[in-house]
PDB file of C-alpha atoms in Angstrom:
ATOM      1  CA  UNK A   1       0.000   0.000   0.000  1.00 67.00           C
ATOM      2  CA  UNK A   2       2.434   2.410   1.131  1.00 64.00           C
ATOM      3  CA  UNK A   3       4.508   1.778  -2.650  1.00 70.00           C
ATOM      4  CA  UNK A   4       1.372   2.391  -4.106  1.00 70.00           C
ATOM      5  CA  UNK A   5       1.233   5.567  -2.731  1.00 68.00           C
ATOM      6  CA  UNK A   6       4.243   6.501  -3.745  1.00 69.00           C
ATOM      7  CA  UNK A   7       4.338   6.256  -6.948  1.00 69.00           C
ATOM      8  CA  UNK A   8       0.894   7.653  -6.987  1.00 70.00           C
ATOM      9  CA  UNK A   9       2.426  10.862  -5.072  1.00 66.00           C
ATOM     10  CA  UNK A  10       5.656  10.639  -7.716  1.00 68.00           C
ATOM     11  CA  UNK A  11       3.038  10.841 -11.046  1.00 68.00           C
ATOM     12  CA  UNK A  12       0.968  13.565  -9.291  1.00 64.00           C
ATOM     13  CA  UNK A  13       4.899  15.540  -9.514  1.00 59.00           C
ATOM     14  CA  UNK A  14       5.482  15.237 -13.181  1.00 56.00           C
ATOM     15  CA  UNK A  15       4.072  16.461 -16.591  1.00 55.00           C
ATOM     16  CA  UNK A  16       4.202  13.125 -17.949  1.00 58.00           C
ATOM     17  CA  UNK A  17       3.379   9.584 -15.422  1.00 56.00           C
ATOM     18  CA  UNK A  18       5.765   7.249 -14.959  1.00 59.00           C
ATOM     19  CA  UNK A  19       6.334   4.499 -17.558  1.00 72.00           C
ATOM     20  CA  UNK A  20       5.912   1.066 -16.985  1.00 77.00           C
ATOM     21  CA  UNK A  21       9.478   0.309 -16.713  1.00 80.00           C
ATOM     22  CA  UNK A  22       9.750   3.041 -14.409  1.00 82.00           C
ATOM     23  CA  UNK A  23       7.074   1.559 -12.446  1.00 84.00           C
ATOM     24  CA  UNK A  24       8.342  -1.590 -12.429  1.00 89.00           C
ATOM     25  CA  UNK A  25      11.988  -0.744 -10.879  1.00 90.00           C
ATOM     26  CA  UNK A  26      10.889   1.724  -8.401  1.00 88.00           C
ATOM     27  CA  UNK A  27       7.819  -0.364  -6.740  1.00 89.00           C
ATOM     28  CA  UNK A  28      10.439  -3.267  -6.606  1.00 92.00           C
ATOM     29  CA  UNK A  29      13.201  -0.746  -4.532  1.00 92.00           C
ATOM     30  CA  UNK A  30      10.129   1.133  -2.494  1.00 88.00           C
ATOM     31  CA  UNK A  31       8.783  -2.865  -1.412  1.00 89.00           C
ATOM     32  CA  UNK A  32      12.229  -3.963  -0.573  1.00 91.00           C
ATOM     33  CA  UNK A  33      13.135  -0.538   1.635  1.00 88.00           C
ATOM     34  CA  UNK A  34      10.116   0.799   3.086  1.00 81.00           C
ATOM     35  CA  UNK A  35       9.038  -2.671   4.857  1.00 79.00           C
ATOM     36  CA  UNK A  36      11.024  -1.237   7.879  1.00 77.00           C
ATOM     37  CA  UNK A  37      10.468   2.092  10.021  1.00 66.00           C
ATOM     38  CA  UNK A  38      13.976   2.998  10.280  1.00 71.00           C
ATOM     39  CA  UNK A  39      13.971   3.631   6.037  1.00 79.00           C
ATOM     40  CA  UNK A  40      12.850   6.070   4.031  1.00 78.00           C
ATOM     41  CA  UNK A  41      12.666   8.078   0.826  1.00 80.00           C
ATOM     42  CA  UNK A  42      16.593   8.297   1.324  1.00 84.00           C
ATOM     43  CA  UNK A  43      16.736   4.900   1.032  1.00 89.00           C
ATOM     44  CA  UNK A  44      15.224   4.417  -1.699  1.00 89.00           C
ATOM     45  CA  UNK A  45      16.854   6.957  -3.245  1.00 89.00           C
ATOM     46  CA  UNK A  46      20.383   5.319  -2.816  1.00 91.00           C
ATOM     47  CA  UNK A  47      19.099   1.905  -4.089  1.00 93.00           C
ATOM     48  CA  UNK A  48      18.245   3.443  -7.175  1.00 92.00           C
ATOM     49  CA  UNK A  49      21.754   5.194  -7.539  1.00 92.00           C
ATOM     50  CA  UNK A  50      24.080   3.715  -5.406  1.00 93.00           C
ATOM     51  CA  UNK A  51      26.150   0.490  -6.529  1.00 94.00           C
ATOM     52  CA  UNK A  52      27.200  -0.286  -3.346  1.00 95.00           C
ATOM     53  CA  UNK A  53      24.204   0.216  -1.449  1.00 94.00           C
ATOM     54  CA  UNK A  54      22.251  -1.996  -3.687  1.00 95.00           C
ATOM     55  CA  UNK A  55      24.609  -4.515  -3.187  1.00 95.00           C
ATOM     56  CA  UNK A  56      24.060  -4.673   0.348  1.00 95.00           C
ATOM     57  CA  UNK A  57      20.521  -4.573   0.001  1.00 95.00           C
ATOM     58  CA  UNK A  58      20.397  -7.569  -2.336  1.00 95.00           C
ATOM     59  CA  UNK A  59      22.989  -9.615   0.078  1.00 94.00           C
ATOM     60  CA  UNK A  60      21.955  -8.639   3.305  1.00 92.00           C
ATOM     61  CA  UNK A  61      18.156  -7.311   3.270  1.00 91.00           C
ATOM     62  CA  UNK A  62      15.590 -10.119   4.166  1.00 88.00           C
ATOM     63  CA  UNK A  63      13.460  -9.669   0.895  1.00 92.00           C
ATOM     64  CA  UNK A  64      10.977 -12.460   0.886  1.00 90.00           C
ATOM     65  CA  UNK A  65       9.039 -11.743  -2.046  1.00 92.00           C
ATOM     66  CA  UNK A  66      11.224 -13.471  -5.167  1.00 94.00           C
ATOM     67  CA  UNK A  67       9.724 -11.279  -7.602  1.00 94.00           C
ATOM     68  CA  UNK A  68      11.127  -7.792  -5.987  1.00 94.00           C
ATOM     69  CA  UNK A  69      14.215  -9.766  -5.349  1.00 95.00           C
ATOM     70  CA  UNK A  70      15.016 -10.907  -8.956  1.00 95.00           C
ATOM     71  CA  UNK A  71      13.975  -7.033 -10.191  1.00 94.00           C
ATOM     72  CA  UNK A  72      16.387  -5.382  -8.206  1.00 95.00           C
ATOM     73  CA  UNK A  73      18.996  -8.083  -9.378  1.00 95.00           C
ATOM     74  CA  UNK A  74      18.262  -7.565 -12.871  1.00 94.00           C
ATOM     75  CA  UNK A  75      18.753  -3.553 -11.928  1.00 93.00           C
ATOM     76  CA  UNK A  76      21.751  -3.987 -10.427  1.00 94.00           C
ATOM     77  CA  UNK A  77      23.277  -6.414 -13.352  1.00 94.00           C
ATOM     78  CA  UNK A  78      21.770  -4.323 -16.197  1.00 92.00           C
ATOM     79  CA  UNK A  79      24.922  -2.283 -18.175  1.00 92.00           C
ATOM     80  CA  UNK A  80      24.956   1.012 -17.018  1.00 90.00           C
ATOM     81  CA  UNK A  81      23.851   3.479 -19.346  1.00 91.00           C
ATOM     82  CA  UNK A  82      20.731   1.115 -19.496  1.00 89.00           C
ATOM     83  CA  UNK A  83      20.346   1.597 -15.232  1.00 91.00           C
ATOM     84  CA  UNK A  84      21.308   5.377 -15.660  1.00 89.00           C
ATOM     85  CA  UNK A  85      18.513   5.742 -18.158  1.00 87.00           C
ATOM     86  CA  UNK A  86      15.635   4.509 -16.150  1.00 87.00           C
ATOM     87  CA  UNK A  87      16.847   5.436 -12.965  1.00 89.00           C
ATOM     88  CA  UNK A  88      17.170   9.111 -14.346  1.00 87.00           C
ATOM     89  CA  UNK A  89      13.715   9.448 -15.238  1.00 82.00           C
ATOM     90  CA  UNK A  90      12.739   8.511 -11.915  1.00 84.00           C
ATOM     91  CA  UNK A  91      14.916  10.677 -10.326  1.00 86.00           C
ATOM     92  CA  UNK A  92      13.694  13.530 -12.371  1.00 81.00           C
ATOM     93  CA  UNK A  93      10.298  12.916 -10.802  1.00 77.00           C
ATOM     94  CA  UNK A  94      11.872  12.677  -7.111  1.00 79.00           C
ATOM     95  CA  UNK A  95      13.536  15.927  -7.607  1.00 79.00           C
ATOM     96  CA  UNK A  96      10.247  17.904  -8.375  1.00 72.00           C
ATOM     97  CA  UNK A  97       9.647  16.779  -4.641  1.00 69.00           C
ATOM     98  CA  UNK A  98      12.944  17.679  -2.929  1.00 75.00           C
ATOM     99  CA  UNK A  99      13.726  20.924  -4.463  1.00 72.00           C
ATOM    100  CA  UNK A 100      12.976  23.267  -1.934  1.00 71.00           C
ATOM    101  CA  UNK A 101      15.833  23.144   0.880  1.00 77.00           C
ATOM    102  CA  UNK A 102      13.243  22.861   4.028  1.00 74.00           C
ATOM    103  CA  UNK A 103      11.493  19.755   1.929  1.00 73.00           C
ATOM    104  CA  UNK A 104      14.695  17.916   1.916  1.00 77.00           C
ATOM    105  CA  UNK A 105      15.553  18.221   5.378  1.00 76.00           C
ATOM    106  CA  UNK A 106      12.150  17.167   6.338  1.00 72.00           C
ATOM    107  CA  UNK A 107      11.541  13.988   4.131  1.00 72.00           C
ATOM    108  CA  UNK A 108      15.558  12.614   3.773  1.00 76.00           C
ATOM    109  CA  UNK A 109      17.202  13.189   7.099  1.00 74.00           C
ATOM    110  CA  UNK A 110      17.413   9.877   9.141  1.00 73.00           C
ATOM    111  CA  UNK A 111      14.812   9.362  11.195  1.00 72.00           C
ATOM    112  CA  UNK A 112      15.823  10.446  14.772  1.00 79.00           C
ATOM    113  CA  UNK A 113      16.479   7.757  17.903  1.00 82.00           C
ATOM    114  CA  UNK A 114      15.407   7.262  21.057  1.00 83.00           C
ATOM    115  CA  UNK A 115      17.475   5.997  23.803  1.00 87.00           C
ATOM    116  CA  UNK A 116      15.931   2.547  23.122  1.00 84.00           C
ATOM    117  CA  UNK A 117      16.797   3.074  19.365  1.00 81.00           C
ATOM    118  CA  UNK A 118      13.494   3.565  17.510  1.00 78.00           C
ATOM    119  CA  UNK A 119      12.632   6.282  16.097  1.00 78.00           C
ATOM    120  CA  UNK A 120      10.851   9.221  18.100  1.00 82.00           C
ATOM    121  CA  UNK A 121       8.056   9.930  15.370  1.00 83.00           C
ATOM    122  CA  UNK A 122       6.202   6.645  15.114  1.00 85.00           C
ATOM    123  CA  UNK A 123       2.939   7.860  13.953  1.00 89.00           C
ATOM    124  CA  UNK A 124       1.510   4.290  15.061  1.00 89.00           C
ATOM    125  CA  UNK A 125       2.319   4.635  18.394  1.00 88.00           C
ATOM    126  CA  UNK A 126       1.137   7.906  19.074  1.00 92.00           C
ATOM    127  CA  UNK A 127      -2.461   6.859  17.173  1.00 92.00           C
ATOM    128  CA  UNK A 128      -2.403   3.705  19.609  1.00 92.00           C
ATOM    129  CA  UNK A 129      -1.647   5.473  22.655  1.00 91.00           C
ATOM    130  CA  UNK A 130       0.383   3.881  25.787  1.00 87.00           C
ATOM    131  CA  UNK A 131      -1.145   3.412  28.606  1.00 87.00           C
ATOM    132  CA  UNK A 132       2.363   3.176  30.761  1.00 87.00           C
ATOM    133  CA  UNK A 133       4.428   5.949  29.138  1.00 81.00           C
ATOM    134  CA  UNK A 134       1.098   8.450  29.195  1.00 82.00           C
ATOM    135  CA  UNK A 135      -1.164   7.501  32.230  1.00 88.00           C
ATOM    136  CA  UNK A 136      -2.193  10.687  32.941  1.00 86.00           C
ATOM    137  CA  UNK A 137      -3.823  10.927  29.662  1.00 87.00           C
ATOM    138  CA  UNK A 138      -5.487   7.237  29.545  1.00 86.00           C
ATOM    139  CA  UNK A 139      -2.545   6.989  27.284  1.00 89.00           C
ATOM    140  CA  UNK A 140      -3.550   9.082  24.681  1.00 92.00           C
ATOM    141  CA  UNK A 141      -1.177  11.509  22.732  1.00 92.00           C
ATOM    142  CA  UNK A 142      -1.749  15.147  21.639  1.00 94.00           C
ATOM    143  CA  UNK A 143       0.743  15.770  18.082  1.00 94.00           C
ATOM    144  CA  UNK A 144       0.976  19.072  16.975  1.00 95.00           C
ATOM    145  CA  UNK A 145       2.049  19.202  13.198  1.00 93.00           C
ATOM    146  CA  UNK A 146       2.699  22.460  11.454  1.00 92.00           C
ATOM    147  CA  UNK A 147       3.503  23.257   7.638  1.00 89.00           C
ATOM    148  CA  UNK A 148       5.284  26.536   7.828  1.00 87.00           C
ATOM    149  CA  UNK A 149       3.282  28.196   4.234  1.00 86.00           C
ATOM    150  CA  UNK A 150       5.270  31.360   4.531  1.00 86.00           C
ATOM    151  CA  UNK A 151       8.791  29.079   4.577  1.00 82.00           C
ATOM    152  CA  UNK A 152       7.769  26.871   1.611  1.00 80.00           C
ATOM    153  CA  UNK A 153       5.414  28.492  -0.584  1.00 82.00           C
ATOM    154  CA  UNK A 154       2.063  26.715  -2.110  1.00 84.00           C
ATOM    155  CA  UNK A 155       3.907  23.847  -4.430  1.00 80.00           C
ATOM    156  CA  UNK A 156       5.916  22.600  -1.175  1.00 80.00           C
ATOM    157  CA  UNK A 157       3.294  22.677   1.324  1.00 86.00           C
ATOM    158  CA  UNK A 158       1.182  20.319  -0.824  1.00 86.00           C
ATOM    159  CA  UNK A 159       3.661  17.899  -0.990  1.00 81.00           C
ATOM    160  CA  UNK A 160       4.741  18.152   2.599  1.00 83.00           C
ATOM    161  CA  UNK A 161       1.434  17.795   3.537  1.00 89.00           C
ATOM    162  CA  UNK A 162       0.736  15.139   1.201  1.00 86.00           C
ATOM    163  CA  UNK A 163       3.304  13.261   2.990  1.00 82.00           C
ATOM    164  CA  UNK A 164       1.919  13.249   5.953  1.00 88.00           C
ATOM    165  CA  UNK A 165      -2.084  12.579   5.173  1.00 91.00           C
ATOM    166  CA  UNK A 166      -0.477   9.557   3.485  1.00 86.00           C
ATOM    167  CA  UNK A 167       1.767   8.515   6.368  1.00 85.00           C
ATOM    168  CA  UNK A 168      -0.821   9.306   9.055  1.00 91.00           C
ATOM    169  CA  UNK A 169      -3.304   7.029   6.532  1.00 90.00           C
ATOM    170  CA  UNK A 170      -0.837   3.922   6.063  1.00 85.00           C
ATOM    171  CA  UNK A 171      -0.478   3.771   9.838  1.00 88.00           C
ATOM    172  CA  UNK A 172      -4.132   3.639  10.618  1.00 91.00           C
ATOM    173  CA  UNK A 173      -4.265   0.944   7.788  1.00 87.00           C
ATOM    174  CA  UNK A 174      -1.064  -1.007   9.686  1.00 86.00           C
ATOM    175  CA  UNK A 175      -3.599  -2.030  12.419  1.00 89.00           C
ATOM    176  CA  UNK A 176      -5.500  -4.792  11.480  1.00 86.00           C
ATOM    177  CA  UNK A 177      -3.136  -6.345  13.778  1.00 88.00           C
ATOM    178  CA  UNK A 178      -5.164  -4.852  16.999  1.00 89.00           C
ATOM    179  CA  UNK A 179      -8.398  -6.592  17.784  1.00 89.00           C
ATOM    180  CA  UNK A 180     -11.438  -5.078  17.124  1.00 89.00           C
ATOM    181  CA  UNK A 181     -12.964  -2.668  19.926  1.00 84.00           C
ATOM    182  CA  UNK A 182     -16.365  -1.099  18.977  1.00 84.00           C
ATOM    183  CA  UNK A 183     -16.610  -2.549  15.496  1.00 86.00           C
ATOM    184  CA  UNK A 184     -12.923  -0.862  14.648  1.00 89.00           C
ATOM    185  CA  UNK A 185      -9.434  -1.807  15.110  1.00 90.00           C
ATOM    186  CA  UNK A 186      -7.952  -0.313  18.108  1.00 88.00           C
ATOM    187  CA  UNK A 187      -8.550   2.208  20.153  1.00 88.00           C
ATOM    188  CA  UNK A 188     -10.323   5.491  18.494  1.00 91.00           C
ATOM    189  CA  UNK A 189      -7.764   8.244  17.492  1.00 94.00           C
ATOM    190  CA  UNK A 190      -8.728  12.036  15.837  1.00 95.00           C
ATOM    191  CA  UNK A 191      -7.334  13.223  12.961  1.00 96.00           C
ATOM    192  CA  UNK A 192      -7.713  17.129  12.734  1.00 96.00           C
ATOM    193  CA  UNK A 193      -7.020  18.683   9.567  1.00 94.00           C
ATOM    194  CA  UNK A 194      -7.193  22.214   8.415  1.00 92.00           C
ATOM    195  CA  UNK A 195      -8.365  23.268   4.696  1.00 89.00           C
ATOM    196  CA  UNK A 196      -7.218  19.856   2.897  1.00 89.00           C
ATOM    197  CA  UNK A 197      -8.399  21.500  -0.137  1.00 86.00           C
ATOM    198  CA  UNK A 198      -5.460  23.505  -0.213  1.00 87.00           C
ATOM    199  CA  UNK A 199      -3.594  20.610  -0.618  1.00 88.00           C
ATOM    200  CA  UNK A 200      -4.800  19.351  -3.691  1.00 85.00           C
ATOM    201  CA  UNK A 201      -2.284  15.925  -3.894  1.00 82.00           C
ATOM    202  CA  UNK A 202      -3.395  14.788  -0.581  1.00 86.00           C
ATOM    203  CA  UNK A 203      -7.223  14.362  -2.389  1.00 84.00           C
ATOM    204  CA  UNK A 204      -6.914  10.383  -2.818  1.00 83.00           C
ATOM    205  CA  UNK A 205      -5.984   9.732   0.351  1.00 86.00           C
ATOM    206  CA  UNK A 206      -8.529  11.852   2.011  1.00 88.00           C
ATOM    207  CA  UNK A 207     -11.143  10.099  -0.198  1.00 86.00           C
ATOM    208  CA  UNK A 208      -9.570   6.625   0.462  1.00 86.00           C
ATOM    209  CA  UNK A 209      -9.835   7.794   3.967  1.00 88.00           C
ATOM    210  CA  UNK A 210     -13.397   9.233   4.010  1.00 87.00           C
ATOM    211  CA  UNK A 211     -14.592   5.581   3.134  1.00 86.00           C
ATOM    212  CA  UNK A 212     -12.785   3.184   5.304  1.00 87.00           C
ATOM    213  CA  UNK A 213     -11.619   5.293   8.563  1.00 89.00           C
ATOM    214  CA  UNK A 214     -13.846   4.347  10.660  1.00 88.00           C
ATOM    215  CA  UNK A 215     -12.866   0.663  10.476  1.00 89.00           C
ATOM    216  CA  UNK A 216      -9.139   1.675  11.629  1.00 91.00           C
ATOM    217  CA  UNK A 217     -10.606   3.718  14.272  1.00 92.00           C
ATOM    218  CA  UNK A 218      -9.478   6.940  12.831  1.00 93.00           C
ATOM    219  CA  UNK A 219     -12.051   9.848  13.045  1.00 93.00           C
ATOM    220  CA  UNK A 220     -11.201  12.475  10.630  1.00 93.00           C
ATOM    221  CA  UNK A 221     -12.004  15.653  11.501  1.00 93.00           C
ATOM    222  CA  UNK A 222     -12.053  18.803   7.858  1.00 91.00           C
ATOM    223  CA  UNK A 223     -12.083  22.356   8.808  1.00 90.00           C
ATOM    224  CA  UNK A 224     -13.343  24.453   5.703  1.00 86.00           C
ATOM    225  CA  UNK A 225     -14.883  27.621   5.372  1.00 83.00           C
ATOM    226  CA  UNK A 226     -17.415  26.776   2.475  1.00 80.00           C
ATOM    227  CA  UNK A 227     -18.618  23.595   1.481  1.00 79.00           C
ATOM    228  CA  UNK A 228     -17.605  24.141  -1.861  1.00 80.00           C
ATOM    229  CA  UNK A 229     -13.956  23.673  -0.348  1.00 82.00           C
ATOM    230  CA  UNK A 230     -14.830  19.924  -0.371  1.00 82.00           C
ATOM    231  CA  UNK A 231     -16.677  19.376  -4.181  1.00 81.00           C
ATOM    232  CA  UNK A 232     -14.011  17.027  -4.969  1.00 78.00           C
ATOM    233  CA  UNK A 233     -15.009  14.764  -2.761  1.00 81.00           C
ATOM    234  CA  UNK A 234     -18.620  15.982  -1.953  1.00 80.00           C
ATOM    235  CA  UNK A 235     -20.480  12.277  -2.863  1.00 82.00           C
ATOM    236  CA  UNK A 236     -18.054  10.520  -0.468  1.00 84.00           C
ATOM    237  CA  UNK A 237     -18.583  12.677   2.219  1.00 83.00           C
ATOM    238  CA  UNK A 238     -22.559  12.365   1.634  1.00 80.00           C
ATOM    239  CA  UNK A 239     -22.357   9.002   0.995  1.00 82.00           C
ATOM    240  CA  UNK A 240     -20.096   8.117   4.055  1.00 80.00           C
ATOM    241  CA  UNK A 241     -22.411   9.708   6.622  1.00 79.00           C
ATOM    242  CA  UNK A 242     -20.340  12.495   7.761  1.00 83.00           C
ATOM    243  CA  UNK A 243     -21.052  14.503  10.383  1.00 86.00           C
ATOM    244  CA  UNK A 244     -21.434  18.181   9.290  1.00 85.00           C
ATOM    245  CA  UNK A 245     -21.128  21.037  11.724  1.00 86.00           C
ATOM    246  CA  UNK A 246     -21.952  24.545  10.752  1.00 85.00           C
ATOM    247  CA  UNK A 247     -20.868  27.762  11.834  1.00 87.00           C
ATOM    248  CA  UNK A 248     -21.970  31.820  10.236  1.00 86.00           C
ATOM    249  CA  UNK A 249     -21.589  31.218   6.811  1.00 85.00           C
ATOM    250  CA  UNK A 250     -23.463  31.836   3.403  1.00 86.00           C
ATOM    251  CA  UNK A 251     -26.777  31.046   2.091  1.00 88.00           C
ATOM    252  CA  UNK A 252     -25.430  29.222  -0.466  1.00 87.00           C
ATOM    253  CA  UNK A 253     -23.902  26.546   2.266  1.00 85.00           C
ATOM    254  CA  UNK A 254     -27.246  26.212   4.357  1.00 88.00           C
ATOM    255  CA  UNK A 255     -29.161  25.617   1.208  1.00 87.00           C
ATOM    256  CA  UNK A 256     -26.795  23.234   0.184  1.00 83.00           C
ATOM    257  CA  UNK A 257     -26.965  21.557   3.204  1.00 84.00           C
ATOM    258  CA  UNK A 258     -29.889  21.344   3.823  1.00 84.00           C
ATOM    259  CA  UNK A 259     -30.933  17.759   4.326  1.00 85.00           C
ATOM    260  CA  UNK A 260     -27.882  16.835   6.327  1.00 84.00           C
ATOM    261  CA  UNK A 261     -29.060  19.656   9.009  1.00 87.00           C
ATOM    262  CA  UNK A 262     -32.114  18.115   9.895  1.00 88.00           C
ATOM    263  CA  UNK A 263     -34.596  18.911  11.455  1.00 92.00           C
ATOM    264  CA  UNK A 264     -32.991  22.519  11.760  1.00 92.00           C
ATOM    265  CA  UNK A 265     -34.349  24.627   9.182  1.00 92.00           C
ATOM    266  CA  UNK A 266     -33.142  26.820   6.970  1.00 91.00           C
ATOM    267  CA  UNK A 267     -33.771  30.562   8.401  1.00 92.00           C
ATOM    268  CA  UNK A 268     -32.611  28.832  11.728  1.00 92.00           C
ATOM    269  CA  UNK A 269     -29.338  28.554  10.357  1.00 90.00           C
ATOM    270  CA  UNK A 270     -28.874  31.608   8.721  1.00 91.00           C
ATOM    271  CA  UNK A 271     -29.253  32.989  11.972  1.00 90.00           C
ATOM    272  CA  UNK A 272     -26.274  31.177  13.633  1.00 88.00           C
ATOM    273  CA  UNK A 273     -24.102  34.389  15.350  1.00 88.00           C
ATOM    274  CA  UNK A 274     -21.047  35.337  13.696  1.00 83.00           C
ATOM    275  CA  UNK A 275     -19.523  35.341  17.476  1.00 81.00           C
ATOM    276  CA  UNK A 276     -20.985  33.500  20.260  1.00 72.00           C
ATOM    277  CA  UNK A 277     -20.088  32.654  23.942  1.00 72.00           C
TER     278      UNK A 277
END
């Protein structure tokens, strides 16, 4: 899953989608790397470029699948203007996504350890919670994450943020190894995102979201300020069951709305306060 979205996010970069030769090599590399937390985009990167590192990859990574195994072997043995060929035109598409200085140092750095040496953002456990390290909190955690817009510009914050509606996704997905609680896997967790429709890249996985969340346990919470913000993925939300909350805003979004508000009616809404405590 987390390949596929990948090279999903990698053709929503470039003019042109990636060929099926392209395809091919990187969803072999991305299956082989990313099957551990401790590797990343990085990773990948060097198993597309690096001799050596491939070479330890191929002797020394524990890739079970023999398909991805023999792929990256026939990379690796291929002459080298053939290798520098394809793995150029994937690399072209990669650095669409790393050219901005404060991108690269968020998605390539090596992820940071903890004294027991796993890495200190683990999406998955902070959705789980942990009861002994947080007790105070039923062992819930409260994550912050903020896109500095100002520091990277519109085409940077999309795929920043991107990133991390997919990574916050795949780790929801990663739990059908909890028991179910409630009719979903694991404890409940709240995802709380502001304007996603400024991010247009991020719209599959907010869709893909919209429709299975609430199996995972993930509650997604959309801030907006019109409903038209959400018309790409207006039928999903309606046909989900969303919950809608309204605050002041135009006649245009109470009429739209209207059937969802029910059994409020229409000049009851419109008269919602513009400031209220």
């Amino acid at each position: 899953r987390l390949t596929g979205v990948l090279i999903d996010f990698i053709n929503k970069l470039a003019t042109h989608e990636t060929t099926d030769r392209m395809e091919r090599y990187l969803s072999a590399v991305a299956k082989a790397i990313l099957n551990s937390p401790d590797r990343g985009l990085m990773e990948v990167i060097l198993c597309l470029t690096n001799d050596d590192y491939r070479d330890n990859v191929l002797k020394n990574f524990k890739i079970s699948d023999p398909i991805v195994y023999g792929t990256i072997q026939e990379l690796h043995e291929m002459s080298q203007d053939s290798r520098i060929q394809i793995v150029k035109d994937i690399m072209s598409r990669i650095n669409i996504l790393l050219s901005n200085d404060y991108m690269r140092n968020s998605i390539l750095q090596s992820p940071k350890l903890g004294s027991d040496g796993k890495p200190l953002i683990n999406v998955r456990k902070w959705i789980d919670g942990n009861i002994e390290t947080n007790p105070k909190y039923g062992g819930a955690y409260f994550v912050g994450i903020r896109i500095p817009k100002s520091e990277l510009h519109e085409a940077a914050t999309d795929r920043l943020a991107t990133f991390w509606d997919a990574k916050i996704w795949l780790s929801a997905l990663s739990r059908y190894d909890l028991p179910k609680v409630g009719g979903c896997h694991g404890k409940p967790f709240v995802y709380i995102r502001d304007e996603p429709h400024q991010t247009p890249s991020a719209v599959h996985v907010h869709d893909d979201a919209c429709r299975e969340a609430r199996k995972w346990g993930m509650k997604n919470v959309w801030l907006g300020h019109k409903l038209e913000d959400f018309d790409f993925m207006r039928k999903t939300l309606k046909d989900a069951g969303a919950q809608f909350t309204l605050f002041a805003t135009s006649k245009e979004t109470v009429r739209s709305l209207k059937e969802e508000m029910l059994p409020f009616t229409e000049e009851e809404l419109l008269k919602i306060p513009e400031q209220w405590v």
